[in-house]
Coordinates of C-alpha atoms and ligand atoms in Angstrom, one line a residue:
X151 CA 0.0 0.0 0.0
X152 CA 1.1 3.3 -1.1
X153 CA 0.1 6.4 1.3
X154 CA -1.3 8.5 -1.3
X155 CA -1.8 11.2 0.7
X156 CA 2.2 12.3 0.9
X157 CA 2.4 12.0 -2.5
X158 CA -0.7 14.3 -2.9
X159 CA 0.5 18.5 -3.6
X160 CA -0.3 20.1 0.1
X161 CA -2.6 22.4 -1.2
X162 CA -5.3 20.4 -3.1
X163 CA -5.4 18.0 0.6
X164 CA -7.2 21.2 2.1
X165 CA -9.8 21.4 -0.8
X166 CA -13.2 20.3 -0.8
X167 CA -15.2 19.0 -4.3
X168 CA -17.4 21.6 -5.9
X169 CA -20.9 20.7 -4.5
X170 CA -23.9 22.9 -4.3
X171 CA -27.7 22.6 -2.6
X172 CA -29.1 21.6 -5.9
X173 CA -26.6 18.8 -6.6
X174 CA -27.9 16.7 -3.5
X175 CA -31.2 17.6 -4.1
X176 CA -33.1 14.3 -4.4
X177 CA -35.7 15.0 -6.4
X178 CA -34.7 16.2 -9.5
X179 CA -37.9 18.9 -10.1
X180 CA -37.6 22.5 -8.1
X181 CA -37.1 26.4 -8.5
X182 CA -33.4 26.6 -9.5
X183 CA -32.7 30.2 -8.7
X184 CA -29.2 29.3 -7.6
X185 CA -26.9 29.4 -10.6
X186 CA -27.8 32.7 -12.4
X187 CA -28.8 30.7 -16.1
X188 CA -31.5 31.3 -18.0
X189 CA -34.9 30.0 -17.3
X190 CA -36.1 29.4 -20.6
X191 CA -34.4 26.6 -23.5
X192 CA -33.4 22.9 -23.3
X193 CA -30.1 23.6 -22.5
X194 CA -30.2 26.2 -20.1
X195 CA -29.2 24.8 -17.0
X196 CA -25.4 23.6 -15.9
X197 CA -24.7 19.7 -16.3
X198 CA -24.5 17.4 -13.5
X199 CA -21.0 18.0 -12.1
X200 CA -21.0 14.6 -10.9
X201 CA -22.1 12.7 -13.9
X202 CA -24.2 10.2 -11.6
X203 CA -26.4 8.4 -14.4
X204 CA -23.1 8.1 -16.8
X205 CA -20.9 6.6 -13.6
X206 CA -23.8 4.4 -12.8
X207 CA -23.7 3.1 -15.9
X208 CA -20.5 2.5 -15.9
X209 CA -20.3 0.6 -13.0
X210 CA -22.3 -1.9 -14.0
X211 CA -20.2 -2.5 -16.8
X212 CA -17.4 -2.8 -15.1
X213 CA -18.0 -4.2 -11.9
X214 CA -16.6 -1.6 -9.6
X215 CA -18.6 1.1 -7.5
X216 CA -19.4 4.6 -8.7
X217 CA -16.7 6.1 -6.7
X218 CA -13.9 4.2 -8.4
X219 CA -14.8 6.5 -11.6
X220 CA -13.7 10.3 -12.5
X221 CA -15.3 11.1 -15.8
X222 CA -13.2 14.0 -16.9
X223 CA -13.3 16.1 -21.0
X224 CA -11.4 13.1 -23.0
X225 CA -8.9 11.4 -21.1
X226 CA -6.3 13.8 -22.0
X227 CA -7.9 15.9 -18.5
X228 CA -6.6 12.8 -16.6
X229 CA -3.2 13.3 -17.8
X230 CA -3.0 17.4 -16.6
X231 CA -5.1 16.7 -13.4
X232 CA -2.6 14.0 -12.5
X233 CA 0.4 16.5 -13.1
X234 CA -2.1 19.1 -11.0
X235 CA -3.3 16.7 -8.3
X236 CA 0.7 14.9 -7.4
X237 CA 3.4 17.1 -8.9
X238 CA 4.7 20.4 -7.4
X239 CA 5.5 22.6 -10.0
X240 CA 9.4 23.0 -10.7
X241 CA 9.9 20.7 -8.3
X242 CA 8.3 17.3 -8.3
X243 CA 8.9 14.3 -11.5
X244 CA 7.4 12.4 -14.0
X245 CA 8.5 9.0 -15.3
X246 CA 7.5 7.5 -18.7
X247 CA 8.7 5.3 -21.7
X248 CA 9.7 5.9 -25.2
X249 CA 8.2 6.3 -27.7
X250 CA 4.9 6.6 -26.4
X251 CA 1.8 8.8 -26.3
X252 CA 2.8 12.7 -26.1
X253 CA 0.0 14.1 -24.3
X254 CA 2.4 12.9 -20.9
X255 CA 5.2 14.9 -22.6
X256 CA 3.3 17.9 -23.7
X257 CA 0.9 18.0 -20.5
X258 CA 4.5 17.6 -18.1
X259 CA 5.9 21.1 -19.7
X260 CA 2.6 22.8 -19.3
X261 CA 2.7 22.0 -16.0
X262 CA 6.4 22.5 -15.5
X263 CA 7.3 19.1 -14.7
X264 CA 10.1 17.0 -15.5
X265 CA 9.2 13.7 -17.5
X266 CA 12.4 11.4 -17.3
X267 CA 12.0 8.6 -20.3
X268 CA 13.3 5.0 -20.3
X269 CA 13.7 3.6 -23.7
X270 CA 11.5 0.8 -24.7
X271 CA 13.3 -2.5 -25.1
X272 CA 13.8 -3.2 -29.2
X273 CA 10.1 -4.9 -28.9
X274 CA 8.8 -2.3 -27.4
X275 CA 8.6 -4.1 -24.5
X276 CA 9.7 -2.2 -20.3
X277 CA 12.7 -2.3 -19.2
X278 CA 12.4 -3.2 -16.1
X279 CA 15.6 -3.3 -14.6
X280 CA 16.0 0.3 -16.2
X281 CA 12.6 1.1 -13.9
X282 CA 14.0 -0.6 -10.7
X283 CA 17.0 2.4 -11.0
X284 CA 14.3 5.2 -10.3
X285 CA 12.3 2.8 -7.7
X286 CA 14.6 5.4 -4.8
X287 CA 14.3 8.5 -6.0
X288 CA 10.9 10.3 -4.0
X289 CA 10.9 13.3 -6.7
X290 CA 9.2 10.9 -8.9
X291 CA 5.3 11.2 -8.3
X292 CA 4.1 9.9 -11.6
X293 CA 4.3 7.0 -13.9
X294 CA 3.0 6.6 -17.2
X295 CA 2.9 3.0 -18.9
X296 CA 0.1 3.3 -22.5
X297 CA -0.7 -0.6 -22.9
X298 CA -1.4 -0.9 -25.9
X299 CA 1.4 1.5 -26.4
X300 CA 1.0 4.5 -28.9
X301 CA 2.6 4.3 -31.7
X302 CA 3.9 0.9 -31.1
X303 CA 0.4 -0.7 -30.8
X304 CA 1.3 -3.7 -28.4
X305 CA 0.0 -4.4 -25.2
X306 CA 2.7 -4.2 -22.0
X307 CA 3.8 -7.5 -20.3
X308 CA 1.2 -7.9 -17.3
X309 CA 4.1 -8.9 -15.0
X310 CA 5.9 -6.5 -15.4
X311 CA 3.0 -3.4 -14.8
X312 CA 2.2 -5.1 -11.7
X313 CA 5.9 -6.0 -10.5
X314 CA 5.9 -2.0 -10.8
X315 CA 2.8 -1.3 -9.0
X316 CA 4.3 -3.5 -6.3
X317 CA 7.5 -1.9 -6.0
X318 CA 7.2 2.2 -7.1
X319 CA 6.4 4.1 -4.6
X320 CA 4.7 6.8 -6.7
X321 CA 1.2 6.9 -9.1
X322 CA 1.1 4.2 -11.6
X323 CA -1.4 5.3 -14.3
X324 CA -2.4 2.5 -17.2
X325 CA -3.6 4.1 -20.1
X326 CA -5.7 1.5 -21.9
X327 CA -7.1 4.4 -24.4
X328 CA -6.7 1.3 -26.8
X329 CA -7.7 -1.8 -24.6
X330 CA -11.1 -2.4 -26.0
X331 CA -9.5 -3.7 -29.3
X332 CA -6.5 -5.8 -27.6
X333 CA -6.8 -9.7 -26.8
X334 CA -6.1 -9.3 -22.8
X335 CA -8.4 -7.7 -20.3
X336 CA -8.0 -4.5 -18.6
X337 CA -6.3 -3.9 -15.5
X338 CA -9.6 -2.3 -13.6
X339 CA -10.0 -5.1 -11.8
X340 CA -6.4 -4.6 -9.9
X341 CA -7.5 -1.6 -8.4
X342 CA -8.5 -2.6 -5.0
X343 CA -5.3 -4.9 -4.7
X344 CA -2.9 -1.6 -5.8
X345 CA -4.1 1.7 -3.9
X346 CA -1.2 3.9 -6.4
X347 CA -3.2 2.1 -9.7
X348 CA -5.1 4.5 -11.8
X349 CA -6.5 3.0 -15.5
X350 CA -7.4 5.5 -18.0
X351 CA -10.3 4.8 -20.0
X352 CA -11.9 7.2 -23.3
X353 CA -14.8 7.2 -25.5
X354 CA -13.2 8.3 -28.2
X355 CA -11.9 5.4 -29.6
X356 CA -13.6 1.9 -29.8
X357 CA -16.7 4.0 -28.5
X358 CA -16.9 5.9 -31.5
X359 CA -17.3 9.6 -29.7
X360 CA -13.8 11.5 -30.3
X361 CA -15.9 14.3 -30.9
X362 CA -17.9 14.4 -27.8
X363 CA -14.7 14.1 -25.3
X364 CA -15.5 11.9 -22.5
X365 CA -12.5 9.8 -20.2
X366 CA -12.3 7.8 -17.7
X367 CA -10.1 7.1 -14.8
X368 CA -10.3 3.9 -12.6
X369 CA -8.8 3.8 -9.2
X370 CA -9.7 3.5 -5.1
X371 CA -12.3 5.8 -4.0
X372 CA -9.0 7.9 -2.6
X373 CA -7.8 8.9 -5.5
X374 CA -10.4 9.7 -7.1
X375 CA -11.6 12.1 -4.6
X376 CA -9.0 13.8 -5.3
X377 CA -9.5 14.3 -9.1
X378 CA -12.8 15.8 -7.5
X379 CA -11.2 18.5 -6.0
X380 CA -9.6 19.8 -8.7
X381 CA -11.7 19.4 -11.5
X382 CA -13.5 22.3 -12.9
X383 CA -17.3 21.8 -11.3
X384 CA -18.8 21.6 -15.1
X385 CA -16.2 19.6 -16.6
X386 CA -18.6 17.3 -19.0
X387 CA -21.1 18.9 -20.9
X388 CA -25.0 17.3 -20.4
X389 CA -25.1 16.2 -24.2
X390 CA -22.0 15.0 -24.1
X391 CA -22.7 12.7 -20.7
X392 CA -26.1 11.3 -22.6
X393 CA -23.5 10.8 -25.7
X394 CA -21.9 8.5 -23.7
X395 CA -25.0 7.1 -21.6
X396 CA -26.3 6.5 -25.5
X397 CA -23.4 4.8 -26.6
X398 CA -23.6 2.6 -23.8
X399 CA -27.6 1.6 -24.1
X400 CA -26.5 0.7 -27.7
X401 CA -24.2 -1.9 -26.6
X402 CA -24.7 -4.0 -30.2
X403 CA -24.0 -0.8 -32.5
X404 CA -20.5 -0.8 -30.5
X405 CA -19.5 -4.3 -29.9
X406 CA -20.7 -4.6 -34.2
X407 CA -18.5 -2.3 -35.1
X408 CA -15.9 -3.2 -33.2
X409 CA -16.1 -6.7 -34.5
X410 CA -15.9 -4.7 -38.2
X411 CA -12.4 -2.9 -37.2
X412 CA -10.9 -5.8 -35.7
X413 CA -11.9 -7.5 -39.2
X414 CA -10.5 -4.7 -41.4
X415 CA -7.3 -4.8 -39.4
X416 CA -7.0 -8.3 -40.6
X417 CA -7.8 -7.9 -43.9
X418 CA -5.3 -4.6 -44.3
X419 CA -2.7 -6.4 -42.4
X420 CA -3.0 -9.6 -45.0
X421 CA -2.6 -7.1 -47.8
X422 CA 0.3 -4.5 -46.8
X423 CA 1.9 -7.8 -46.4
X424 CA 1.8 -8.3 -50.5
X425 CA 3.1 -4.9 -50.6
X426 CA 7.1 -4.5 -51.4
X427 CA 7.2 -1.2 -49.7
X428 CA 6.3 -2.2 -46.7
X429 CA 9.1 -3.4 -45.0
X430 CA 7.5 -4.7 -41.3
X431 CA 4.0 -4.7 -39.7
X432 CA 4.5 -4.4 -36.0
X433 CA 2.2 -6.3 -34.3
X434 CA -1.4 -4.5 -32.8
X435 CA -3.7 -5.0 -29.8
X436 CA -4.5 -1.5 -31.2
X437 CA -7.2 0.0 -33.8
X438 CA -3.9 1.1 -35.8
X439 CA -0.9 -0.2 -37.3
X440 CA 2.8 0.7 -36.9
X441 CA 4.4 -0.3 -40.6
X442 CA 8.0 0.2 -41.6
X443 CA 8.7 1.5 -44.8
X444 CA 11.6 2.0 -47.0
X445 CA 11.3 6.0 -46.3
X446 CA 8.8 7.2 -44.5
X447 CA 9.0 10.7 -45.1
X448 CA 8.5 10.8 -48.7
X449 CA 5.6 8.4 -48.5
X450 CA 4.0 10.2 -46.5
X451 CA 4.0 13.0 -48.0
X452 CA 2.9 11.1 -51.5
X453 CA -0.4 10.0 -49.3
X454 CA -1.0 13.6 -48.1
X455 CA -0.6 13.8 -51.9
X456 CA -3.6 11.5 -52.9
X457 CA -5.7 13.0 -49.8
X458 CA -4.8 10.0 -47.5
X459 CA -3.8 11.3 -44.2
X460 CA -1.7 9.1 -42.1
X461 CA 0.8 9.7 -39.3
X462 CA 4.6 9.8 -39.9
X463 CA 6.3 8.6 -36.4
X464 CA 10.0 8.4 -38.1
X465 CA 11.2 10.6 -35.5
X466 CA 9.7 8.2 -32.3
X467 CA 10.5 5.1 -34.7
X468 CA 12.6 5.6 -37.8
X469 CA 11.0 5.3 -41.0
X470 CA 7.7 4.2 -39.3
X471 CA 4.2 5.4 -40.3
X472 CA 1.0 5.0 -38.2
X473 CA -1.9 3.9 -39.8
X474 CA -5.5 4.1 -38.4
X475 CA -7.8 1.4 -39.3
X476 CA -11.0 3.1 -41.5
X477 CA -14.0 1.7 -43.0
X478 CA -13.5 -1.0 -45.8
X479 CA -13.6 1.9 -48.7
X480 CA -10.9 3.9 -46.8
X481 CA -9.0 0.9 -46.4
X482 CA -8.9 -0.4 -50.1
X483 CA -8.4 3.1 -51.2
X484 CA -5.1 3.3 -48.6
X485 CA -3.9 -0.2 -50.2
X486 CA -4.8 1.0 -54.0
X487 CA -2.7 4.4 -52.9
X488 CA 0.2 2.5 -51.6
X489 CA 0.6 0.0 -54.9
X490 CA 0.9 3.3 -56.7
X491 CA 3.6 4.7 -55.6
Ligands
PMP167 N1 -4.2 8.1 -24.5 C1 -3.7 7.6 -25.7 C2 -2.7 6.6 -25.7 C3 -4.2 8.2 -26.9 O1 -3.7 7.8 -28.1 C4 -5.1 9.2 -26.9 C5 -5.7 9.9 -28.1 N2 -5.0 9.8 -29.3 C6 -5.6 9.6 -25.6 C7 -5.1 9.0 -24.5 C8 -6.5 10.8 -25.5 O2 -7.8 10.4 -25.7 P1 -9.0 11.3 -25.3 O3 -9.7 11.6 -26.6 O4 -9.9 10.5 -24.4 O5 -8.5 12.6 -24.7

């Protein structure tokens, strides 16, 4: 057991969760002369700042209570309430891998903390005996492992996230933006055996709502509290909370579609593979693919070329591009592209 509350900054211990009269009032009808909106339209009136019906929801699903949950705006506001909630400014450190996701990267220098990075073994894999060297030092609050890694697309070896929650002293935060489309389960369940563990969650990916941002983070009902106290009171909008409440009523629609991705991903994967410039598919738990090619640059500039945007990640993984998995059309019309050039 970690004691989160001396790795917690000093001044967010002291602060109480935004709450107001009309948020524990049970009955849902009254006069609501509180909050100075307007009386008249459908969306008038300020969200519920505790998303109750979307957590509840949630919990079901994934078999924990509805305090394990923080719903925050994407699951990019995990990252920078994370930094907010356990690093001092200038003073306190982050620990992460490479290459992985840059929000941890860009999110550290808004908040002016350090992010230290360990280089991912050649298959993309932790080092953990690299990890075990940072195990003493106490300036290290945070600890980022993406599993399924971005851009690499594979999943981290279990034993080796949980030899680290067992032994850093610090936050671990999972970021399973990606876990819907990999073969192994997430790592929610763990939370109650590691009190440092939080798993980050989004809608925007195998949910199909990028647009509406809505994240998730997982963890004891400690830590979340604490993701209470500093989040702004309104930080989910009311259509984007139903977004999410609708998405998960419509179980089929997603569990259909992600059946049709996972499909595609085969069928893309089994022809890149005829292609000659595409030197190496890296294996995906992941709705995208990491391919090697002969020179990234200049291919991906002749995509941009033919309107086909992809992602060139030669500088995190030389001559790599990232490809997301589209609808059948986009697919074929990536594969026709790529044979002619
Ligand atoms: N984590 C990872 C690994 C991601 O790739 C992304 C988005 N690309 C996010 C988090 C952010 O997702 P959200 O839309 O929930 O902010």
């Amino acid at each position: 057991m970690v004691d989160i509350e001396k790795l917690v900054r000093p001044n967010i211990l002291a602060l109480k969760p935004y709450s107001s009269a009309r948020d524990e009032y049970a009955g849902g009808a009254g006069i609501f002369l509180d909050a100075n909106e307007n009386p008249f339209g459908e969306l008038n009136r300020y969200p519920d700042p505790h998303q109750r019906d979307l957590k509840h929801k949630l919990a079901t699903l994934k078999a924990v209570n509805d305090n394990n949950i923080f719903v925050g705006n994407g699951s990019d506001e995990v990252i920078d309430l994370a930094f907010r909630i356990f690093c001092i400014p200038g003073v306190d450190k982050a620990l992460t891998f490479a290459p992985t996701y840059g929000m941890y990267e860009v999110s550290s220098a808004i908040n002016n903390i350090e992010l230290l990075t360990i280089p991912l073994t050649t298959d993309f894999q932790i080092d953990v005996e690299k990890v075990k060297l940072y195990f003493a030092d106490s300036s290290i609050k945070l600890l980022f492992i993406c599993s399924p890694n971005n851009p690499t697309g594979n999943l981290m070896n279990k034993r080796d996230v949980e030899y680290i929650l067992k032994n850093f002293n610090g936050i671990v935060i999972i970021d399973e933006a990606y876990i819907d489309f990999a073969k192994e389960a997430s790592l929610i369940s763990l939370i109650d055996q590691y009190n440092n563990l939080i798993v980050s969650q989004t809608f925007s990916k195998a949910w199909g709502l990028a647009a509406a941002r809505v994240g998730l983070a997982y963890a004891n009902s400690e830590v979340i509290s604490l993701f209470n106290k500093v989040k702004s009171p309104y930080n989910v909008s009311k259509i984007n909370q139903q977004a999410a409440i609708d998405a998960l009523t419509k179980f089929e629609v997603y569990s259909e579609r992600l059946t049709l991705i996972l499909k595609e991903k085969e069928r893309l994967i089994a022809q890149l593979q005829e292609l000659v410039i595409v030197k190496k598919i890296y294996p995906s738990d992941a709705n995208f693919l990491l391919l090697e090619v002969e020179h990234a640059d200049s291919l991906y500039t002749a995509l941009v070329a033919q309107h086909i945007i992809t992602r060139n990640r030669s500088k995190q993984v030389e001559n790599c591009i990232r490809i997301s998995i589209g609808t059948p059309h986009e697919n074929d019309e990536l594969v026709k592209a790529l044979k002619d050039i």
